[in-house]
mmCIF file of C-alpha atoms and ligand atoms in Angstrom:
data_model
loop_
_atom_site.group_PDB
_atom_site.id
_atom_site.type_symbol
_atom_site.label_atom_id
_atom_site.label_comp_id
_atom_site.label_asym_id
_atom_site.label_seq_id
_atom_site.Cartn_x
_atom_site.Cartn_y
_atom_site.Cartn_z
ATOM 1 C CA MET A 1 -8.460 -23.484 18.409
ATOM 2 C CA ARG A 2 -7.500 -20.452 16.558
ATOM 3 C CA ALA A 3 -3.971 -20.392 16.281
ATOM 4 C CA MET A 4 -2.298 -17.384 17.952
ATOM 5 C CA GLU A 5 -0.769 -14.654 16.043
ATOM 6 C CA LEU A 6 2.846 -13.587 16.637
ATOM 7 C CA LEU A 7 2.985 -9.866 16.631
ATOM 8 C CA ILE A 8 6.548 -8.265 16.109
ATOM 9 C CA PRO A 9 7.776 -5.086 16.610
ATOM 10 C CA ALA A 10 9.199 -3.404 13.199
ATOM 11 C CA GLY A 11 10.927 -0.065 14.041
ATOM 12 C CA ASN A 12 12.027 0.543 10.388
ATOM 13 C CA LEU A 13 11.705 -0.924 7.211
ATOM 14 C CA GLU A 14 14.688 -3.315 7.717
ATOM 15 C CA LYS A 15 13.393 -5.012 11.090
ATOM 16 C CA LEU A 16 10.340 -5.170 9.015
ATOM 17 C CA ARG A 17 11.823 -7.330 6.833
ATOM 18 C CA THR A 18 13.638 -9.026 9.364
ATOM 19 C CA ALA A 19 10.261 -10.101 11.064
ATOM 20 C CA LEU A 20 9.129 -11.429 7.711
ATOM 21 C CA PHE A 21 12.150 -13.257 6.922
ATOM 22 C CA TYR A 22 11.839 -15.122 10.261
ATOM 23 C CA GLY A 23 8.200 -15.854 10.606
ATOM 24 C CA ALA A 24 6.123 -13.158 12.064
ATOM 25 C CA ASP A 25 2.336 -13.405 11.406
ATOM 26 C CA ALA A 26 1.897 -9.678 11.862
ATOM 27 C CA VAL A 27 4.183 -6.504 12.558
ATOM 28 C CA TYR A 28 3.410 -3.122 14.150
ATOM 29 C CA VAL A 29 4.819 0.117 13.074
ATOM 30 C CA GLY A 30 5.036 3.462 14.167
ATOM 31 C CA VAL A 31 3.685 6.441 11.924
ATOM 32 C CA ALA A 32 6.358 9.243 11.761
ATOM 33 C CA GLY A 33 5.053 11.964 14.318
ATOM 34 C CA LEU A 34 2.266 9.868 15.533
ATOM 35 C CA SER A 35 3.363 6.636 17.525
ATOM 36 C CA LEU A 36 4.268 6.378 21.005
ATOM 37 C CA ARG A 37 8.039 5.725 19.981
ATOM 38 C CA ALA A 38 10.793 7.946 19.337
ATOM 39 C CA GLU A 39 11.439 9.077 15.720
ATOM 40 C CA SER A 40 13.926 6.271 15.099
ATOM 41 C CA ALA A 41 11.548 3.700 15.557
ATOM 42 C CA GLU A 42 9.018 5.435 13.098
ATOM 43 C CA MET A 43 8.294 4.888 9.418
ATOM 44 C CA SER A 44 7.392 7.694 6.670
ATOM 45 C CA LEU A 45 4.216 7.009 4.934
ATOM 46 C CA ASP A 46 6.199 5.819 1.987
ATOM 47 C CA GLU A 47 8.016 3.296 3.758
ATOM 48 C CA LEU A 48 5.026 2.000 5.173
ATOM 49 C CA ALA A 49 3.587 1.839 1.817
ATOM 50 C CA THR A 50 6.554 -0.497 0.742
ATOM 51 C CA GLY A 51 6.206 -2.456 3.875
ATOM 52 C CA ILE A 52 2.471 -3.174 3.537
ATOM 53 C CA GLY A 53 3.169 -4.137 0.156
ATOM 54 C CA GLU A 54 6.191 -6.544 1.104
ATOM 55 C CA ALA A 55 4.085 -7.869 4.259
ATOM 56 C CA HIS A 56 1.050 -8.924 2.283
ATOM 57 C CA ARG A 57 2.925 -10.480 -0.379
ATOM 58 C CA GLY A 58 3.745 -13.177 2.361
ATOM 59 C CA GLY A 59 0.411 -12.924 3.924
ATOM 60 C CA VAL A 60 1.734 -10.828 6.893
ATOM 61 C CA LYS A 61 -0.639 -8.107 8.509
ATOM 62 C CA VAL A 62 0.664 -4.556 9.050
ATOM 63 C CA TYR A 63 -0.626 -2.567 12.297
ATOM 64 C CA ALA A 64 0.036 1.172 12.307
ATOM 65 C CA ALA A 65 0.676 2.803 15.751
ATOM 66 C CA LEU A 66 -1.364 5.989 16.019
ATOM 67 C CA ASN A 67 -1.140 5.830 19.815
ATOM 68 C CA THR A 68 -0.226 9.486 20.489
ATOM 69 C CA PHE A 69 -1.945 11.445 22.862
ATOM 70 C CA ALA A 70 -2.842 13.850 20.244
ATOM 71 C CA ARG A 71 -3.208 17.753 20.923
ATOM 72 C CA ASP A 72 -5.353 19.834 18.674
ATOM 73 C CA SER A 73 -2.358 20.897 16.617
ATOM 74 C CA ASP A 74 -1.909 16.880 15.680
ATOM 75 C CA LEU A 75 -5.412 16.671 14.556
ATOM 76 C CA PRO A 76 -4.996 18.010 10.936
ATOM 77 C CA SER A 77 -2.031 15.436 10.824
ATOM 78 C CA VAL A 78 -3.779 12.489 12.330
ATOM 79 C CA LYS A 79 -6.474 12.969 9.766
ATOM 80 C CA GLU A 80 -4.271 13.044 6.835
ATOM 81 C CA THR A 81 -2.409 9.870 8.215
ATOM 82 C CA VAL A 82 -5.670 7.803 8.743
ATOM 83 C CA GLY A 83 -6.679 8.330 4.899
ATOM 84 C CA ALA A 84 -3.222 7.290 3.835
ATOM 85 C CA LEU A 85 -3.142 4.194 5.990
ATOM 86 C CA ALA A 86 -6.484 3.293 4.688
ATOM 87 C CA ASP A 87 -5.519 3.937 1.051
ATOM 88 C CA GLN A 88 -2.323 1.859 1.792
ATOM 89 C CA GLY A 89 -4.068 -1.197 2.961
ATOM 90 C CA ALA A 90 -2.994 -0.946 6.857
ATOM 91 C CA ASP A 91 -4.489 -4.241 8.395
ATOM 92 C CA ALA A 92 -5.299 -1.918 11.530
ATOM 93 C CA VAL A 93 -4.479 1.414 13.524
ATOM 94 C CA ILE A 94 -3.473 0.803 17.208
ATOM 95 C CA LEU A 95 -4.636 4.050 19.104
ATOM 96 C CA SER A 96 -5.328 4.928 22.570
ATOM 97 C CA ASP A 97 -6.905 8.557 22.171
ATOM 98 C CA PRO A 98 -10.771 8.644 22.088
ATOM 99 C CA GLY A 99 -10.183 12.046 19.784
ATOM 100 C CA VAL A 100 -8.104 9.724 17.200
ATOM 101 C CA LEU A 101 -10.632 6.787 17.445
ATOM 102 C CA ALA A 102 -13.608 9.246 16.388
ATOM 103 C CA LEU A 103 -11.329 10.933 13.602
ATOM 104 C CA VAL A 104 -10.701 7.105 12.554
ATOM 105 C CA ARG A 105 -14.406 6.220 12.411
ATOM 106 C CA ARG A 106 -15.269 9.461 10.438
ATOM 107 C CA ASN A 107 -12.470 9.137 7.772
ATOM 108 C CA ALA A 108 -11.876 5.505 7.660
ATOM 109 C CA PRO A 109 -14.721 3.814 8.738
ATOM 110 C CA HIS A 110 -13.664 0.250 7.338
ATOM 111 C CA LEU A 111 -10.059 0.490 9.158
ATOM 112 C CA PRO A 112 -9.940 -1.935 11.865
ATOM 113 C CA VAL A 113 -9.262 -0.428 14.972
ATOM 114 C CA HIS A 114 -6.866 -1.535 18.145
ATOM 115 C CA LEU A 115 -6.834 -0.206 21.418
ATOM 116 C CA SER A 116 -3.384 0.325 22.488
ATOM 117 C CA THR A 117 -2.012 -0.949 25.890
ATOM 118 C CA GLN A 118 -1.660 2.779 26.624
ATOM 119 C CA ALA A 119 -5.403 2.823 27.248
ATOM 120 C CA ASN A 120 -4.928 0.693 30.275
ATOM 121 C CA THR A 121 -7.729 -1.671 29.903
ATOM 122 C CA THR A 122 -8.456 -3.793 32.787
ATOM 123 C CA ASN A 123 -11.938 -5.055 32.989
ATOM 124 C CA SER A 124 -14.656 -6.459 30.923
ATOM 125 C CA ALA A 125 -16.898 -3.378 31.126
ATOM 126 C CA ALA A 126 -13.919 -1.448 29.600
ATOM 127 C CA VAL A 127 -13.725 -3.866 26.785
ATOM 128 C CA ARG A 128 -17.230 -4.005 26.218
ATOM 129 C CA PHE A 129 -17.413 -0.153 26.215
ATOM 130 C CA TRP A 130 -14.406 -0.033 23.727
ATOM 131 C CA LEU A 131 -16.148 -2.746 21.415
ATOM 132 C CA GLU A 132 -19.265 -0.507 21.355
ATOM 133 C CA GLN A 133 -17.043 2.334 20.218
ATOM 134 C CA GLY A 134 -16.173 0.370 17.141
ATOM 135 C CA VAL A 135 -12.569 -1.100 18.400
ATOM 136 C CA ARG A 136 -11.918 -4.819 17.254
ATOM 137 C CA ARG A 137 -9.231 -5.482 19.497
ATOM 138 C CA MET A 138 -7.911 -4.730 22.950
ATOM 139 C CA VAL A 139 -4.213 -4.900 23.899
ATOM 140 C CA LEU A 140 -4.891 -5.527 27.539
ATOM 141 C CA ALA A 141 -2.807 -3.698 30.368
ATOM 142 C CA ARG A 142 0.083 -5.575 31.262
ATOM 143 C CA GLU A 143 -0.558 -5.811 34.905
ATOM 144 C CA LEU A 144 -3.365 -8.109 34.343
ATOM 145 C CA ASN A 145 -2.882 -11.796 35.307
ATOM 146 C CA LEU A 146 -4.105 -14.562 32.988
ATOM 147 C CA ALA A 147 -7.221 -15.534 35.247
ATOM 148 C CA GLU A 148 -8.283 -11.832 34.888
ATOM 149 C CA ILE A 149 -7.815 -12.252 30.908
ATOM 150 C CA GLY A 150 -9.736 -15.522 30.759
ATOM 151 C CA ALA A 151 -12.598 -13.901 32.951
ATOM 152 C CA ILE A 152 -12.462 -11.029 30.640
ATOM 153 C CA ARG A 153 -12.634 -13.533 27.524
ATOM 154 C CA ARG A 154 -15.902 -14.941 28.882
ATOM 155 C CA GLU A 155 -17.540 -12.148 29.668
ATOM 156 C CA VAL A 156 -16.880 -10.571 26.160
ATOM 157 C CA PRO A 157 -16.004 -13.486 23.738
ATOM 158 C CA GLU A 158 -16.505 -11.246 20.676
ATOM 159 C CA ALA A 159 -13.646 -8.803 21.475
ATOM 160 C CA GLU A 160 -10.188 -9.979 20.218
ATOM 161 C CA LEU A 161 -7.509 -9.966 23.191
ATOM 162 C CA GLU A 162 -3.911 -9.224 22.690
ATOM 163 C CA ILE A 163 -1.147 -9.133 25.333
ATOM 164 C CA PHE A 164 2.531 -8.573 25.592
ATOM 165 C CA ALA A 165 4.466 -11.673 25.752
ATOM 166 C CA HIS A 166 7.866 -10.857 25.624
ATOM 167 C CA GLY A 167 10.253 -7.897 26.161
ATOM 168 C CA ALA A 168 11.128 -5.076 28.892
ATOM 169 C CA MET A 169 8.634 -4.334 31.948
ATOM 170 C CA CYS A 170 8.050 -1.088 33.087
ATOM 171 C CA MET A 171 7.825 -0.149 36.615
ATOM 172 C CA ALA A 172 5.020 2.415 35.932
ATOM 173 C CA TYR A 173 1.580 1.434 35.260
ATOM 174 C CA SER A 174 1.131 0.578 31.310
ATOM 175 C CA GLY A 175 4.165 3.041 30.747
ATOM 176 C CA ARG A 176 2.674 6.288 32.200
ATOM 177 C CA CYS A 177 5.932 7.660 33.735
ATOM 178 C CA PHE A 178 7.496 10.961 33.869
ATOM 179 C CA LEU A 179 10.620 9.567 35.176
ATOM 180 C CA SER A 180 12.599 9.832 31.564
ATOM 181 C CA ALA A 181 11.153 13.390 31.027
ATOM 182 C CA PHE A 182 11.968 14.787 34.591
ATOM 183 C CA ARG A 183 15.642 13.257 34.632
ATOM 184 C CA ASN A 184 17.087 14.126 30.939
ATOM 185 C CA ARG A 185 13.867 15.664 29.015
ATOM 186 C CA ARG A 186 13.019 12.829 26.967
ATOM 187 C CA SER A 187 9.446 11.487 27.539
ATOM 188 C CA ALA A 188 8.028 8.028 28.103
ATOM 189 C CA ASN A 189 4.865 9.356 27.273
ATOM 190 C CA ARG A 190 6.214 10.283 23.590
ATOM 191 C CA GLY A 191 8.200 7.029 23.260
ATOM 192 C CA ASP A 192 11.248 8.260 24.194
ATOM 193 C CA CYS A 193 12.059 6.700 27.369
ATOM 194 C CA THR A 194 15.873 6.434 28.423
ATOM 195 C CA GLN A 195 15.161 4.086 31.285
ATOM 196 C CA PRO A 196 16.343 5.887 34.161
ATOM 197 C CA CYS A 197 14.411 3.551 36.274
ATOM 198 C CA ARG A 198 17.112 1.401 35.726
ATOM 199 C CA TRP A 199 20.106 3.822 36.743
ATOM 200 C CA GLU A 200 21.851 3.317 40.003
ATOM 201 C CA TYR A 201 21.049 6.404 42.301
ATOM 202 C CA ARG A 202 22.635 7.712 45.349
ATOM 203 C CA MET A 203 21.339 10.182 48.244
ATOM 204 C CA VAL A 204 23.283 13.325 48.673
ATOM 205 C CA GLU A 205 22.674 15.875 51.533
ATOM 206 C CA ALA A 206 22.322 19.463 50.114
ATOM 207 C CA THR A 207 25.481 21.037 52.138
ATOM 208 C CA ARG A 208 27.596 17.961 51.512
ATOM 209 C CA PRO A 209 27.550 17.229 47.625
ATOM 210 C CA GLY A 210 30.879 15.484 47.912
ATOM 211 C CA ASP A 211 29.348 12.796 50.602
ATOM 212 C CA PRO A 212 26.739 10.737 48.932
ATOM 213 C CA PHE A 213 25.022 7.805 50.980
ATOM 214 C CA ARG A 214 24.857 4.515 48.600
ATOM 215 C CA VAL A 215 21.369 3.527 48.313
ATOM 216 C CA GLU A 216 22.296 -0.127 47.722
ATOM 217 C CA GLU A 217 20.705 -3.469 48.121
ATOM 218 C CA ASP A 218 23.965 -4.961 47.938
ATOM 219 C CA ALA A 219 27.333 -4.027 47.308
ATOM 220 C CA ARG A 220 27.477 -3.633 43.721
ATOM 221 C CA TYR A 221 24.182 -1.796 42.800
ATOM 222 C CA SER A 222 20.476 -0.849 43.494
ATOM 223 C CA TYR A 223 17.768 -2.566 41.896
ATOM 224 C CA LEU A 224 14.949 -0.909 43.227
ATOM 225 C CA LEU A 225 13.329 0.185 40.223
ATOM 226 C CA SER A 226 14.635 -2.127 38.055
ATOM 227 C CA SER A 227 12.371 -5.274 36.791
ATOM 228 C CA LYS A 228 13.381 -8.363 34.490
ATOM 229 C CA ASP A 229 12.329 -8.577 31.179
ATOM 230 C CA LEU A 230 8.885 -10.669 30.219
ATOM 231 C CA CYS A 231 9.025 -13.907 28.685
ATOM 232 C CA MET A 232 6.147 -16.300 28.131
ATOM 233 C CA ILE A 233 7.532 -18.531 25.697
ATOM 234 C CA GLU A 234 7.053 -21.381 28.076
ATOM 235 C CA TYR A 235 3.288 -20.713 28.862
ATOM 236 C CA LEU A 236 1.426 -20.940 25.170
ATOM 237 C CA PRO A 237 -1.039 -23.521 26.724
ATOM 238 C CA GLU A 238 -2.186 -20.907 29.401
ATOM 239 C CA ILE A 239 -2.145 -18.167 27.384
ATOM 240 C CA ALA A 240 -4.305 -19.979 24.623
ATOM 241 C CA ALA A 241 -6.591 -20.953 27.448
ATOM 242 C CA ALA A 242 -7.172 -17.582 28.591
ATOM 243 C CA GLY A 243 -8.747 -16.814 25.139
ATOM 244 C CA VAL A 244 -5.733 -14.868 23.730
ATOM 245 C CA VAL A 245 -5.647 -14.277 19.931
ATOM 246 C CA SER A 246 -2.213 -12.415 19.625
ATOM 247 C CA LEU A 247 1.127 -12.364 21.322
ATOM 248 C CA LYS A 248 2.767 -9.002 21.235
ATOM 249 C CA VAL A 249 6.755 -8.759 21.527
ATOM 250 C CA GLU A 250 7.984 -5.357 23.025
ATOM 251 C CA GLY A 251 10.762 -3.490 21.091
ATOM 252 C CA ARG A 252 10.602 -1.113 18.223
ATOM 253 C CA MET A 253 13.543 0.219 19.270
ATOM 254 C CA LYS A 254 15.544 -2.907 19.433
ATOM 255 C CA SER A 255 18.121 -4.199 16.933
ATOM 256 C CA PRO A 256 17.742 -6.504 14.068
ATOM 257 C CA TYR A 257 19.344 -9.051 15.898
ATOM 258 C CA TYR A 258 16.744 -8.717 18.666
ATOM 259 C CA VAL A 259 13.808 -8.988 16.141
ATOM 260 C CA ALA A 260 15.332 -12.143 14.585
ATOM 261 C CA ALA A 261 16.230 -14.175 17.572
ATOM 262 C CA VAL A 262 12.702 -13.619 19.145
ATOM 263 C CA THR A 263 10.627 -14.088 16.251
ATOM 264 C CA ARG A 264 12.358 -17.093 15.040
ATOM 265 C CA ALA A 265 11.942 -18.804 18.875
ATOM 266 C CA TYR A 266 8.535 -17.839 19.464
ATOM 267 C CA ARG A 267 7.580 -19.281 15.551
ATOM 268 C CA TRP A 268 9.282 -22.294 16.752
ATOM 269 C CA ALA A 269 7.268 -22.478 20.125
ATOM 270 C CA LEU A 270 3.809 -21.434 18.161
ATOM 271 C CA ASP A 271 4.599 -24.095 15.473
ATOM 272 C CA ALA A 272 5.309 -26.593 17.949
ATOM 273 C CA PHE A 273 2.268 -25.667 20.261
ATOM 274 C CA ARG A 274 -0.076 -26.000 17.300
ATOM 275 C CA ASN A 275 1.100 -29.210 15.966
ATOM 276 C CA ASP A 276 0.718 -30.495 19.289
ATOM 277 C CA PRO A 277 -1.016 -28.431 22.000
ATOM 278 C CA ALA A 278 -1.636 -31.031 24.627
ATOM 279 C CA HIS A 279 1.869 -31.652 24.723
ATOM 280 C CA TYR A 280 3.373 -28.445 24.677
ATOM 281 C CA CYS A 281 6.818 -28.003 26.595
ATOM 282 C CA CYS A 282 9.036 -25.206 25.572
ATOM 283 C CA PRO A 283 12.386 -27.262 24.531
ATOM 284 C CA PRO A 284 15.446 -25.811 26.281
ATOM 285 C CA GLU A 285 16.854 -24.613 22.788
ATOM 286 C CA PHE A 286 14.190 -21.854 22.542
ATOM 287 C CA LEU A 287 14.978 -20.728 25.628
ATOM 288 C CA ALA A 288 18.687 -20.786 25.297
ATOM 289 C CA GLU A 289 18.047 -19.012 22.180
ATOM 290 C CA LEU A 290 16.304 -15.961 24.062
ATOM 291 C CA ALA A 291 19.397 -15.981 26.465
ATOM 292 C CA LYS A 292 21.454 -14.899 23.812
ATOM 293 C CA ILE A 293 19.943 -11.676 23.473
ATOM 294 C CA SER A 294 20.294 -8.680 25.626
ATOM 295 C CA ASN A 295 18.054 -9.511 28.403
ATOM 296 C CA ARG A 296 17.994 -8.649 32.281
ATOM 297 C CA GLY A 297 16.847 -11.967 33.528
ATOM 298 C CA TYR A 298 13.401 -12.975 32.210
ATOM 299 C CA THR A 299 10.121 -13.361 34.456
ATOM 300 C CA THR A 300 6.241 -13.923 33.735
ATOM 301 C CA GLY A 301 5.427 -10.663 34.765
ATOM 302 C CA PHE A 302 1.840 -10.133 36.341
ATOM 303 C CA TYR A 303 0.496 -13.037 34.657
ATOM 304 C CA PHE A 304 0.615 -15.630 37.244
ATOM 305 C CA ALA A 305 0.235 -13.043 39.994
ATOM 306 C CA THR A 306 -1.380 -10.140 41.666
ATOM 307 C CA GLU A 307 0.597 -6.953 40.861
ATOM 308 C CA ARG A 308 3.548 -8.227 41.063
ATOM 309 C CA ILE A 309 6.851 -7.017 39.195
ATOM 310 C CA THR A 310 10.103 -9.008 39.800
ATOM 311 C CA GLU A 311 13.209 -6.979 40.519
ATOM 312 C CA VAL A 312 16.513 -7.727 38.886
ATOM 313 C CA ASN A 313 18.660 -9.822 40.944
ATOM 314 C CA PRO A 314 22.428 -9.003 41.400
ATOM 315 C CA ASP A 315 23.839 -11.677 39.293
ATOM 316 C CA GLU A 316 21.028 -10.842 36.468
ATOM 317 C CA LYS A 317 21.582 -7.047 36.283
ATOM 318 C CA TYR A 318 22.492 -7.102 32.454
ATOM 319 C CA ARG A 319 23.105 -10.200 30.298
ATOM 320 C CA GLN A 320 23.743 -10.591 26.625
ATOM 321 C CA THR A 321 26.022 -13.400 25.191
ATOM 322 C CA HIS A 322 25.913 -12.593 21.559
ATOM 323 C CA ASP A 323 25.319 -8.938 19.575
ATOM 324 C CA LEU A 324 24.726 -8.395 16.123
ATOM 325 C CA VAL A 325 27.532 -8.684 12.999
ATOM 326 C CA GLY A 326 25.395 -7.755 10.119
ATOM 327 C CA THR A 327 23.102 -8.917 7.532
ATOM 328 C CA VAL A 328 23.427 -11.149 4.393
ATOM 329 C CA LEU A 329 22.848 -8.609 1.344
ATOM 330 C CA GLU A 330 22.745 -11.129 -1.445
ATOM 331 C CA TYR A 331 24.314 -14.449 -2.476
ATOM 332 C CA ASP A 332 26.956 -14.636 -5.011
ATOM 333 C CA ARG A 333 26.066 -18.346 -6.709
ATOM 334 C CA PRO A 334 28.787 -18.632 -9.276
ATOM 335 C CA GLN A 335 31.555 -17.840 -6.300
ATOM 336 C CA ARG A 336 29.277 -19.557 -3.653
ATOM 337 C CA ARG A 337 29.794 -16.858 -0.973
ATOM 338 C CA ALA A 338 27.363 -14.542 0.769
ATOM 339 C CA LEU A 339 27.968 -10.882 0.937
ATOM 340 C CA VAL A 340 27.429 -9.446 4.546
ATOM 341 C CA GLY A 341 26.732 -6.050 5.548
ATOM 342 C CA VAL A 342 28.803 -5.401 8.907
ATOM 343 C CA ARG A 343 27.220 -3.470 11.353
ATOM 344 C CA ASN A 344 29.461 -4.337 14.485
ATOM 345 C CA ARG A 345 33.428 -4.885 14.766
ATOM 346 C CA LEU A 346 34.114 -8.458 13.406
ATOM 347 C CA SER A 347 37.715 -9.820 13.856
ATOM 348 C CA ALA A 348 39.092 -13.160 12.692
ATOM 349 C CA GLY A 349 38.584 -15.824 15.026
ATOM 350 C CA ASP A 350 35.115 -14.502 16.250
ATOM 351 C CA GLU A 351 32.463 -17.200 16.862
ATOM 352 C CA VAL A 352 29.813 -15.849 14.456
ATOM 353 C CA ASP A 353 26.568 -17.818 13.433
ATOM 354 C CA LEU A 354 24.255 -17.389 10.658
ATOM 355 C CA LEU A 355 20.856 -17.280 11.628
ATOM 356 C CA LEU A 356 18.360 -19.168 9.231
ATOM 357 C CA PRO A 357 14.371 -19.541 10.051
ATOM 358 C CA ASP A 358 15.065 -23.268 10.817
ATOM 359 C CA ALA A 359 18.761 -23.709 11.383
ATOM 360 C CA THR A 360 22.013 -22.284 12.617
ATOM 361 C CA ILE A 361 25.116 -22.236 10.799
ATOM 362 C CA GLY A 362 28.380 -21.456 12.332
ATOM 363 C CA LEU A 363 30.824 -19.632 9.870
ATOM 364 C CA ASP A 364 34.352 -19.740 9.579
ATOM 365 C CA THR A 365 35.799 -16.120 10.515
ATOM 366 C CA GLU A 366 39.383 -17.072 9.052
ATOM 367 C CA THR A 367 38.335 -16.717 5.785
ATOM 368 C CA PHE A 368 36.361 -13.635 4.913
ATOM 369 C CA THR A 369 37.463 -10.915 2.302
ATOM 370 C CA ASP A 370 36.662 -7.620 1.173
ATOM 371 C CA GLU A 371 34.621 -6.996 -1.941
ATOM 372 C CA HIS A 372 37.648 -7.340 -3.931
ATOM 373 C CA GLY A 373 38.470 -10.865 -2.530
ATOM 374 C CA LEU A 374 41.040 -9.835 -0.581
ATOM 375 C CA PRO A 375 41.583 -11.254 3.096
ATOM 376 C CA LEU A 376 40.391 -9.327 5.776
ATOM 377 C CA ARG A 377 41.529 -9.766 9.565
ATOM 378 C CA GLU A 378 38.808 -7.183 10.837
ATOM 379 C CA ALA A 379 35.786 -5.299 9.845
ATOM 380 C CA HIS A 380 33.780 -2.279 11.128
ATOM 381 C CA ASN A 381 30.396 -1.124 10.727
ATOM 382 C CA GLY A 382 29.861 0.085 6.983
ATOM 383 C CA TYR A 383 32.236 -2.629 5.697
ATOM 384 C CA ARG A 384 30.982 -5.283 2.876
ATOM 385 C CA VAL A 385 32.450 -8.512 3.424
ATOM 386 C CA TYR A 386 32.285 -12.082 1.609
ATOM 387 C CA PHE A 387 31.961 -15.016 3.515
ATOM 388 C CA PRO A 388 32.343 -18.403 1.924
ATOM 389 C CA LEU A 389 29.202 -20.432 1.923
ATOM 390 C CA PRO A 390 28.598 -23.855 -0.180
ATOM 391 C CA GLU A 391 24.628 -23.624 0.295
ATOM 392 C CA GLU A 392 22.767 -20.462 -1.090
ATOM 393 C CA VAL A 393 21.293 -18.084 1.952
ATOM 394 C CA PRO A 394 18.671 -15.414 1.253
ATOM 395 C CA ALA A 395 19.260 -11.886 1.921
ATOM 396 C CA GLY A 396 17.978 -10.733 5.115
ATOM 397 C CA ALA A 397 19.635 -13.290 7.239
ATOM 398 C CA VAL A 398 21.454 -12.190 10.247
ATOM 399 C CA LEU A 399 24.700 -13.007 11.694
ATOM 400 C CA ARG A 400 25.679 -12.857 15.494
ATOM 401 C CA ARG A 401 28.760 -12.874 17.155
ATOM 402 C CA LYS A 402 29.634 -14.515 20.320
ATOM 403 C CA LEU A 403 30.797 -11.632 22.937
ATOM 404 C CA PRO A 404 34.634 -12.501 24.182
ATOM 405 C CA MET A 405 33.517 -12.691 28.083
ATOM 406 C CA SER A 406 30.340 -14.778 27.542
HETATM 407 S S1 LIG B 1 11.934 5.537 33.061
HETATM 408 FE FE1 LIG B 1 11.183 3.195 33.318
HETATM 409 S S2 LIG B 1 9.298 2.953 34.535
HETATM 410 FE FE2 LIG B 1 9.531 4.956 33.498
HETATM 411 S S3 LIG B 1 8.590 4.424 31.544
HETATM 412 FE FE3 LIG B 1 10.738 4.317 31.467
HETATM 413 S S4 LIG B 1 10.964 1.947 31.751
HETATM 414 FE FE4 LIG B 1 8.836 2.622 32.324
#
C-alpha cells in the first residue's frame, strides 16, 4: 500500500519551516495575489524560491495554489507566475479555473496540476474529465463520503485523490459563500473569510431596533450556522481503503503553533499506521495533542454520512487549552541555553512546553532571562529570552503555554 502523504498549509516562510521541522511530506503555499487566501497567507515568488529550496533539501514537496477565479486582468500575472513556478521547481500547482489550467498547460506543460476543492469535484465522470485535461490529482469536494470516494477510485484508478483530513468546516458548499463579503466586505471567494457564520445573530423588527428577538438554541448562543472542526486522525485505515493518496490539513491562516501541533500529531499517526496498518488504533495521546489547539469540537464531517454538518454544541462552542509562546531561534551551546523569540505574553510560573518532533519537554519558567542574562518575570511579543536547557534543541521548535483557565 502506498504511504499516504501528509500535506500541511504553509501560509508563510516561517510556517513552511515549521511544517518541515515537524514532519510534513508536502506543503501547500499561496502565491501573492493568485491564491484563495488573504495576503497574510501568501508568499512572494522570492520567498517561494527560498521555501522550495529548503523543502526539497528535506525531500518535501511544495504545491503552489493558483486557485483564484481569474479575471482577464489577472491573466498576464498568472502566465508570468506559472513560468516562474516551473523555473523554481514547484512540485505542482493547485488550481480551479479552466482558464488558469489552459495557461499552465500552454506555458509550463511539464508542471503537474492538482485540482482545487473549489472545483467541487464530486463524481468519477468529473474526475475522468479533469484527468483528460491533464490534471494529475483531484482534491475532492469535502461533501463526499468515504464510500463515494472509494467508488470514484475504483472507476478512475489512475487519478490521484486528495481529501481534507483536518481543520475548519464550512457551512457553504466547498466554501462558495458570500456571507463574509456581504457582512463586512471580505470575500470568502477571495480567501478572506471572517467566519460570520459563527457569529451570534438576533432578529430585529424595523421600527423597534432596540428590542431584538434572540435567535437561540439555548440560553447562551445560537449554533445554527456553526460547524465543528474536521478531524480524521482516528480513521486512517478507512481513508487508505478508499484509495486516498494525500491527507490535507486546512488552515493557511492559522498560527505556527497550530501547524506544529497538527503536523506532529498526524505524523505520529501516519507513521504508526504505516508500521502496522492492520492494527492501527489512534492512541489517546495523539487526540489529546489535537485538543490542545484552538478547535470547536471535532467531527468526521461528511465522511461517514450523507450531506451532514455537525453543529457545535453548547459545551463545545470554542476550545483552546494552549497557545503559542514563541519559537527557538538558536541554541547557545557553551552556555547550554536556548534563545526564544517571544510571540505572546509569557510570565514566570506559566506552564510552558517545548515541542520537539518526537517529544514534549516542560520548561522551567522561573529561570528565563533577557539577552544579557538578567532574570525576567514577564516577556512580551518581540522579546528575545533565554531558557536554560541542558540538551541542544534545534531552531524552529515551538513553545506553547497552558492557558490559565484550561
Ligand atoms: S462565512 Fe462560514 S460558511 Fe461562509 S465561507 Fe466563511 S466559514 Fe464558510
